[in-house]
């Protein structure tokens, strides 16, 4: 995975640069500089992780397990309290992993940012959402960088992990950090390593996903690479911070565009009486030149619906437009309305019933299967529209017992999920499967509701022909 030749080349360059500085008799002190790298490899450097959410918390566990001293920082006091009590607040991170953090004195969690000066390496994992005008909301990155600047000292390495546009580290963060009078690349170092975490993916946990690493200069790169090497993670060094920033966007744009394509195919094939799921299953047997992507009720989560537009925004600075990204966004955001349309037509054609006054059950409100994260979930948009049309609405989600406060869809906040039983199901005119969590009894749902609208092919194992007739794919 790791491009060894490239990195060896880089180390040669770095050594030459060091030699040049020494020859010039500059203020550069080899004795002080080299030990930092060695300290990282020897796990004698203290690692700070700022932002203890879906990305930051697994990273804390990995760094700690590797033998580092780790300080976790968050502005959310409930997260700090939970961690210090040995409790997990993320479904797929076990209580045991958090208890392991307490087994020695190498971990602490705090909201006291003055402790940043105790850290040698600072990993930033704070949110990068879109503003209400769909521009990058960099306020979390800026606030955190300003906080780091307040406590910045010589020989610290700052690595941004948040997804962002190319230029963030160099154009936005560096000037804030240098406003302290310290110089990047001399007094302190900067790296960028995009997070590729796939929450809930048992096959690829944090430690198994190679990390792309970029640095401000050769030395920053070597230090950044050393951090992830010391965690036991494969690294892929690249030539600049901007390249590393662009890689993460490329990966997520690739997903967004391909999901849009398959969503478009779903609509077209359905009109032709062809099942897109069967098409994909067969197409993916081709051993080259095809990679399966799956249609759905629309995009959700903190990444795919948001990140591509970071590039759209940055491209405008260069007078360029991103037509693929915008078209994909358009197709994907129309999908919840496709699901609504399938539901409306099914009620009308099968039972001459309108949405108004009907009882509808939404199955799954998390943005994807087997996670407790509902950010940007298309389920909420569907639910909001159903509510507006006078539907009596309930939901079921084993991962999300209650809808927590969120900026959008305030009307849905506080709803409590129902229990899934034969009796509870009978009152619904339709169930709409938005998220296909494992271990849900889909046959029970199909059996006991009048019709099931399935946006995820979750009912594929329900084979009885009388039950299949009650399923509408959407
Ligand atoms: N969730 C994912 O699957 C995923 C995957 C890859 C990349 N990312 C990227 O990683 C970044 C973090 O995402 P996440 O899902 O972990 O977000 P999250 O909301 O789960 O966690 C962010 C944490 O940062 C904290 N925070 C906010 N401002 C802070 C500040 N000023 N100081 C300290 N803490 C602060 C919040 O309280 C929260 O606990 C984003 O850029 C996201 O795009 C996320």
mmCIF file of C-alpha atoms in Angstrom, residues 93-341:
data_model
loop_
_atom_site.group_PDB
_atom_site.id
_atom_site.type_symbol
_atom_site.label_atom_id
_atom_site.label_comp_id
_atom_site.label_asym_id
_atom_site.label_seq_id
_atom_site.Cartn_x
_atom_site.Cartn_y
_atom_site.Cartn_z
ATOM 1 C CA UNK A 93 -17.489 1.588 20.347
ATOM 2 C CA UNK A 94 -17.760 -0.891 23.185
ATOM 3 C CA UNK A 95 -17.790 -0.024 26.873
ATOM 4 C CA UNK A 96 -14.795 -2.389 27.149
ATOM 5 C CA UNK A 97 -12.716 -0.180 24.790
ATOM 6 C CA UNK A 98 -13.458 2.834 27.001
ATOM 7 C CA UNK A 99 -12.729 0.895 30.201
ATOM 8 C CA UNK A 100 -9.371 -0.091 28.714
ATOM 9 C CA UNK A 101 -8.517 3.625 28.532
ATOM 10 C CA UNK A 102 -8.885 3.778 32.324
ATOM 11 C CA UNK A 103 -6.641 0.770 32.986
ATOM 12 C CA UNK A 104 -3.499 2.909 33.266
ATOM 13 C CA UNK A 105 -2.648 6.585 33.690
ATOM 14 C CA UNK A 106 -1.939 7.137 29.979
ATOM 15 C CA UNK A 107 -5.388 8.609 29.207
ATOM 16 C CA UNK A 108 -7.316 11.633 30.367
ATOM 17 C CA UNK A 109 -10.262 13.546 28.890
ATOM 18 C CA UNK A 110 -10.780 17.226 29.480
ATOM 19 C CA UNK A 111 -12.350 20.496 28.346
ATOM 20 C CA UNK A 112 -9.401 22.427 29.750
ATOM 21 C CA UNK A 113 -7.532 23.498 26.632
ATOM 22 C CA UNK A 114 -4.558 24.873 28.602
ATOM 23 C CA UNK A 115 -3.507 21.196 28.793
ATOM 24 C CA UNK A 116 -2.738 21.409 25.062
ATOM 25 C CA UNK A 117 0.732 22.590 25.950
ATOM 26 C CA UNK A 118 1.413 19.107 27.404
ATOM 27 C CA UNK A 119 0.843 17.537 23.987
ATOM 28 C CA UNK A 120 3.532 16.963 21.362
ATOM 29 C CA UNK A 121 1.120 15.901 18.644
ATOM 30 C CA UNK A 122 -2.335 17.452 18.215
ATOM 31 C CA UNK A 123 -4.915 15.668 16.040
ATOM 32 C CA UNK A 124 -7.939 17.785 15.101
ATOM 33 C CA UNK A 125 -11.167 15.854 14.469
ATOM 34 C CA UNK A 126 -13.788 18.612 14.670
ATOM 35 C CA UNK A 127 -16.894 18.952 12.466
ATOM 36 C CA UNK A 128 -16.800 20.516 8.993
ATOM 37 C CA UNK A 129 -20.475 20.999 8.051
ATOM 38 C CA UNK A 130 -22.064 23.276 5.456
ATOM 39 C CA UNK A 131 -23.554 26.637 6.378
ATOM 40 C CA UNK A 132 -27.223 27.271 5.653
ATOM 41 C CA UNK A 133 -26.077 28.771 2.330
ATOM 42 C CA UNK A 134 -24.264 25.468 1.595
ATOM 43 C CA UNK A 135 -20.791 26.981 1.876
ATOM 44 C CA UNK A 136 -18.099 25.346 4.053
ATOM 45 C CA UNK A 137 -18.699 26.171 7.710
ATOM 46 C CA UNK A 138 -15.122 26.452 8.932
ATOM 47 C CA UNK A 139 -16.041 27.884 12.335
ATOM 48 C CA UNK A 140 -15.104 24.685 14.238
ATOM 49 C CA UNK A 141 -11.714 24.449 12.516
ATOM 50 C CA UNK A 142 -11.045 28.163 13.107
ATOM 51 C CA UNK A 143 -12.107 28.068 16.792
ATOM 52 C CA UNK A 144 -9.984 24.992 17.439
ATOM 53 C CA UNK A 145 -6.959 26.426 15.637
ATOM 54 C CA UNK A 146 -7.278 29.652 17.648
ATOM 55 C CA UNK A 147 -7.424 27.573 20.805
ATOM 56 C CA UNK A 148 -4.284 25.670 19.763
ATOM 57 C CA UNK A 149 -2.576 28.991 18.923
ATOM 58 C CA UNK A 150 -3.233 30.237 22.474
ATOM 59 C CA UNK A 151 -1.158 27.354 23.848
ATOM 60 C CA UNK A 152 1.193 26.709 20.939
ATOM 61 C CA UNK A 153 4.812 26.031 21.823
ATOM 62 C CA UNK A 154 7.905 24.967 19.925
ATOM 63 C CA UNK A 155 8.144 21.399 18.662
ATOM 64 C CA UNK A 156 4.469 20.620 18.387
ATOM 65 C CA UNK A 157 2.958 18.839 15.410
ATOM 66 C CA UNK A 158 -0.594 19.811 14.429
ATOM 67 C CA UNK A 159 -2.472 17.404 12.154
ATOM 68 C CA UNK A 160 -5.913 18.186 10.769
ATOM 69 C CA UNK A 161 -8.073 15.085 10.169
ATOM 70 C CA UNK A 162 -11.379 16.809 9.391
ATOM 71 C CA UNK A 163 -12.573 16.624 5.801
ATOM 72 C CA UNK A 164 -12.047 19.948 4.044
ATOM 73 C CA UNK A 165 -11.170 21.836 0.844
ATOM 74 C CA UNK A 166 -7.594 21.936 -0.509
ATOM 75 C CA UNK A 167 -5.829 24.913 1.030
ATOM 76 C CA UNK A 168 -7.380 24.777 4.513
ATOM 77 C CA UNK A 169 -4.177 23.885 6.380
ATOM 78 C CA UNK A 170 -1.953 26.296 4.489
ATOM 79 C CA UNK A 171 -4.286 29.241 3.869
ATOM 80 C CA UNK A 172 -6.577 29.164 6.908
ATOM 81 C CA UNK A 173 -4.758 27.417 9.761
ATOM 82 C CA UNK A 174 -1.110 28.364 9.175
ATOM 83 C CA UNK A 175 -1.622 32.153 9.469
ATOM 84 C CA UNK A 176 -3.626 31.678 12.688
ATOM 85 C CA UNK A 177 -0.892 29.498 14.183
ATOM 86 C CA UNK A 178 1.873 31.827 12.988
ATOM 87 C CA UNK A 179 0.121 34.855 14.535
ATOM 88 C CA UNK A 180 1.779 33.601 17.735
ATOM 89 C CA UNK A 181 5.177 34.633 16.364
ATOM 90 C CA UNK A 182 6.217 30.992 15.898
ATOM 91 C CA UNK A 183 7.057 29.820 12.368
ATOM 92 C CA UNK A 184 5.528 26.752 10.737
ATOM 93 C CA UNK A 185 8.114 24.275 9.521
ATOM 94 C CA UNK A 186 10.720 25.668 11.912
ATOM 95 C CA UNK A 187 9.175 26.053 15.352
ATOM 96 C CA UNK A 188 6.173 23.822 14.896
ATOM 97 C CA UNK A 189 5.014 21.376 12.216
ATOM 98 C CA UNK A 190 1.823 20.761 10.272
ATOM 99 C CA UNK A 191 0.300 17.676 8.698
ATOM 100 C CA UNK A 192 -2.984 16.652 7.128
ATOM 101 C CA UNK A 193 -4.324 13.126 7.229
ATOM 102 C CA UNK A 194 -7.922 12.627 6.114
ATOM 103 C CA UNK A 195 -10.071 10.370 8.227
ATOM 104 C CA UNK A 196 -11.466 7.427 6.282
ATOM 105 C CA UNK A 197 -13.398 5.909 9.179
ATOM 106 C CA UNK A 198 -16.475 3.909 8.153
ATOM 107 C CA UNK A 199 -18.501 3.694 11.387
ATOM 108 C CA UNK A 200 -20.071 0.312 11.958
ATOM 109 C CA UNK A 201 -17.928 -1.430 9.323
ATOM 110 C CA UNK A 202 -16.676 -4.516 11.164
ATOM 111 C CA UNK A 203 -14.325 -5.451 8.312
ATOM 112 C CA UNK A 204 -12.431 -2.142 8.265
ATOM 113 C CA UNK A 205 -11.848 -0.645 11.703
ATOM 114 C CA UNK A 206 -9.587 2.432 12.158
ATOM 115 C CA UNK A 207 -6.388 0.378 12.438
ATOM 116 C CA UNK A 208 -7.024 -1.480 9.157
ATOM 117 C CA UNK A 209 -7.617 1.568 6.960
ATOM 118 C CA UNK A 210 -4.421 3.007 5.402
ATOM 119 C CA UNK A 211 -3.915 6.702 6.154
ATOM 120 C CA UNK A 212 -2.956 9.222 3.502
ATOM 121 C CA UNK A 213 -0.440 11.654 5.020
ATOM 122 C CA UNK A 214 0.672 15.057 3.763
ATOM 123 C CA UNK A 215 2.978 17.592 5.386
ATOM 124 C CA UNK A 216 3.806 21.272 5.154
ATOM 125 C CA UNK A 217 7.401 20.307 4.367
ATOM 126 C CA UNK A 218 9.533 17.175 4.397
ATOM 127 C CA UNK A 219 10.012 17.291 8.131
ATOM 128 C CA UNK A 220 6.331 17.774 8.894
ATOM 129 C CA UNK A 221 5.584 14.857 6.579
ATOM 130 C CA UNK A 222 8.110 12.591 8.265
ATOM 131 C CA UNK A 223 6.670 13.441 11.687
ATOM 132 C CA UNK A 224 3.070 12.970 10.496
ATOM 133 C CA UNK A 225 3.903 9.615 8.944
ATOM 134 C CA UNK A 226 5.670 8.597 12.172
ATOM 135 C CA UNK A 227 2.513 9.255 14.205
ATOM 136 C CA UNK A 228 0.386 6.785 12.216
ATOM 137 C CA UNK A 229 3.272 4.332 11.833
ATOM 138 C CA UNK A 230 3.508 4.297 15.614
ATOM 139 C CA UNK A 231 -0.247 3.537 15.820
ATOM 140 C CA UNK A 232 0.378 0.500 13.607
ATOM 141 C CA UNK A 233 -1.564 1.971 10.651
ATOM 142 C CA UNK A 234 -0.274 1.714 7.058
ATOM 143 C CA UNK A 235 0.496 5.128 5.594
ATOM 144 C CA UNK A 236 0.390 6.571 2.082
ATOM 145 C CA UNK A 237 2.630 9.675 2.003
ATOM 146 C CA UNK A 238 1.819 12.322 -0.600
ATOM 147 C CA UNK A 239 3.661 15.401 -1.750
ATOM 148 C CA UNK A 240 1.676 18.230 -0.124
ATOM 149 C CA UNK A 241 -1.027 19.201 2.342
ATOM 150 C CA UNK A 242 -3.274 20.246 -0.561
ATOM 151 C CA UNK A 243 -2.918 16.852 -2.262
ATOM 152 C CA UNK A 244 -3.867 15.059 0.943
ATOM 153 C CA UNK A 245 -6.866 17.378 1.358
ATOM 154 C CA UNK A 246 -7.919 16.737 -2.258
ATOM 155 C CA UNK A 247 -7.713 12.954 -1.855
ATOM 156 C CA UNK A 248 -10.439 12.803 0.791
ATOM 157 C CA UNK A 249 -12.766 14.941 -1.339
ATOM 158 C CA UNK A 250 -12.035 12.777 -4.378
ATOM 159 C CA UNK A 251 -13.004 9.626 -2.481
ATOM 160 C CA UNK A 252 -16.302 11.091 -1.312
ATOM 161 C CA UNK A 253 -17.154 12.717 -4.653
ATOM 162 C CA UNK A 254 -16.566 9.328 -6.295
ATOM 163 C CA UNK A 255 -19.154 7.801 -3.955
ATOM 164 C CA UNK A 256 -21.661 10.612 -4.386
ATOM 165 C CA UNK A 257 -21.499 10.529 -8.197
ATOM 166 C CA UNK A 258 -21.743 6.735 -8.401
ATOM 167 C CA UNK A 259 -24.640 6.588 -5.964
ATOM 168 C CA UNK A 260 -26.414 9.252 -8.048
ATOM 169 C CA UNK A 261 -25.822 7.196 -11.185
ATOM 170 C CA UNK A 262 -27.303 4.061 -9.700
ATOM 171 C CA UNK A 263 -30.231 6.061 -8.277
ATOM 172 C CA UNK A 264 -30.937 7.337 -11.769
ATOM 173 C CA UNK A 265 -30.717 3.798 -13.165
ATOM 174 C CA UNK A 266 -33.144 2.620 -10.463
ATOM 175 C CA UNK A 267 -35.821 5.074 -11.627
ATOM 176 C CA UNK A 268 -35.325 4.288 -15.327
ATOM 177 C CA UNK A 269 -35.172 0.503 -14.902
ATOM 178 C CA UNK A 270 -38.185 0.505 -12.630
ATOM 179 C CA UNK A 271 -40.234 2.246 -15.327
ATOM 180 C CA UNK A 272 -39.142 -0.585 -17.661
ATOM 181 C CA UNK A 273 -40.136 -3.274 -15.156
ATOM 182 C CA UNK A 274 -36.501 -4.183 -14.438
ATOM 183 C CA UNK A 275 -35.244 -4.634 -10.868
ATOM 184 C CA UNK A 276 -32.073 -2.565 -10.424
ATOM 185 C CA UNK A 277 -30.990 -4.725 -7.462
ATOM 186 C CA UNK A 278 -30.978 -7.836 -9.632
ATOM 187 C CA UNK A 279 -29.043 -5.914 -12.300
ATOM 188 C CA UNK A 280 -26.368 -4.885 -9.777
ATOM 189 C CA UNK A 281 -26.009 -8.377 -8.298
ATOM 190 C CA UNK A 282 -25.342 -9.807 -11.750
ATOM 191 C CA UNK A 283 -23.181 -6.898 -12.975
ATOM 192 C CA UNK A 284 -20.849 -7.197 -9.995
ATOM 193 C CA UNK A 285 -19.820 -10.695 -11.083
ATOM 194 C CA UNK A 286 -17.696 -8.993 -13.752
ATOM 195 C CA UNK A 287 -14.201 -9.300 -12.309
ATOM 196 C CA UNK A 288 -12.936 -5.950 -13.651
ATOM 197 C CA UNK A 289 -14.233 -2.557 -14.734
ATOM 198 C CA UNK A 290 -17.310 -2.542 -12.499
ATOM 199 C CA UNK A 291 -17.774 -1.762 -8.826
ATOM 200 C CA UNK A 292 -21.200 -2.073 -7.178
ATOM 201 C CA UNK A 293 -22.920 0.976 -5.691
ATOM 202 C CA UNK A 294 -26.434 0.707 -4.333
ATOM 203 C CA UNK A 295 -29.471 2.953 -4.711
ATOM 204 C CA UNK A 296 -31.343 4.293 -1.713
ATOM 205 C CA UNK A 297 -33.746 6.875 -0.303
ATOM 206 C CA UNK A 298 -31.175 9.689 -0.538
ATOM 207 C CA UNK A 299 -27.822 10.473 1.016
ATOM 208 C CA UNK A 300 -27.183 10.933 4.712
ATOM 209 C CA UNK A 301 -24.385 11.240 7.248
ATOM 210 C CA UNK A 302 -21.737 13.806 7.900
ATOM 211 C CA UNK A 303 -19.732 13.098 4.724
ATOM 212 C CA UNK A 304 -21.209 12.221 1.333
ATOM 213 C CA UNK A 305 -24.013 14.840 1.182
ATOM 214 C CA UNK A 306 -21.640 17.586 2.389
ATOM 215 C CA UNK A 307 -17.990 17.109 1.444
ATOM 216 C CA UNK A 308 -18.341 17.326 -2.368
ATOM 217 C CA UNK A 309 -19.649 20.894 -1.980
ATOM 218 C CA UNK A 310 -16.412 21.911 -0.262
ATOM 219 C CA UNK A 311 -14.759 21.455 -3.652
ATOM 220 C CA UNK A 312 -17.595 23.210 -5.470
ATOM 221 C CA UNK A 313 -17.028 26.228 -3.208
ATOM 222 C CA UNK A 314 -13.243 26.229 -3.640
ATOM 223 C CA UNK A 315 -13.503 25.716 -7.419
ATOM 224 C CA UNK A 316 -15.416 29.021 -7.693
ATOM 225 C CA UNK A 317 -12.267 30.820 -6.539
ATOM 226 C CA UNK A 318 -10.651 29.540 -9.754
ATOM 227 C CA UNK A 319 -13.641 30.487 -11.911
ATOM 228 C CA UNK A 320 -14.552 26.818 -12.336
ATOM 229 C CA UNK A 321 -17.800 24.943 -11.851
ATOM 230 C CA UNK A 322 -18.232 21.330 -10.711
ATOM 231 C CA UNK A 323 -21.075 20.044 -12.878
ATOM 232 C CA UNK A 324 -20.771 16.364 -11.975
ATOM 233 C CA UNK A 325 -20.872 17.156 -8.259
ATOM 234 C CA UNK A 326 -23.892 19.383 -8.598
ATOM 235 C CA UNK A 327 -25.791 16.985 -10.840
ATOM 236 C CA UNK A 328 -25.088 14.123 -8.447
ATOM 237 C CA UNK A 329 -26.356 16.316 -5.590
ATOM 238 C CA UNK A 330 -29.518 17.062 -7.549
ATOM 239 C CA UNK A 331 -30.253 13.386 -8.315
ATOM 240 C CA UNK A 332 -29.488 12.221 -4.784
ATOM 241 C CA UNK A 333 -31.573 14.926 -3.097
ATOM 242 C CA UNK A 334 -34.563 14.009 -5.280
ATOM 243 C CA UNK A 335 -34.594 10.428 -3.939
ATOM 244 C CA UNK A 336 -36.667 11.041 -0.781
ATOM 245 C CA UNK A 337 -39.363 12.470 -3.090
ATOM 246 C CA UNK A 338 -39.192 9.345 -5.254
ATOM 247 C CA UNK A 339 -39.838 7.243 -2.141
ATOM 248 C CA UNK A 340 -42.756 9.527 -1.178
ATOM 249 C CA UNK A 341 -44.170 9.188 -4.682
#
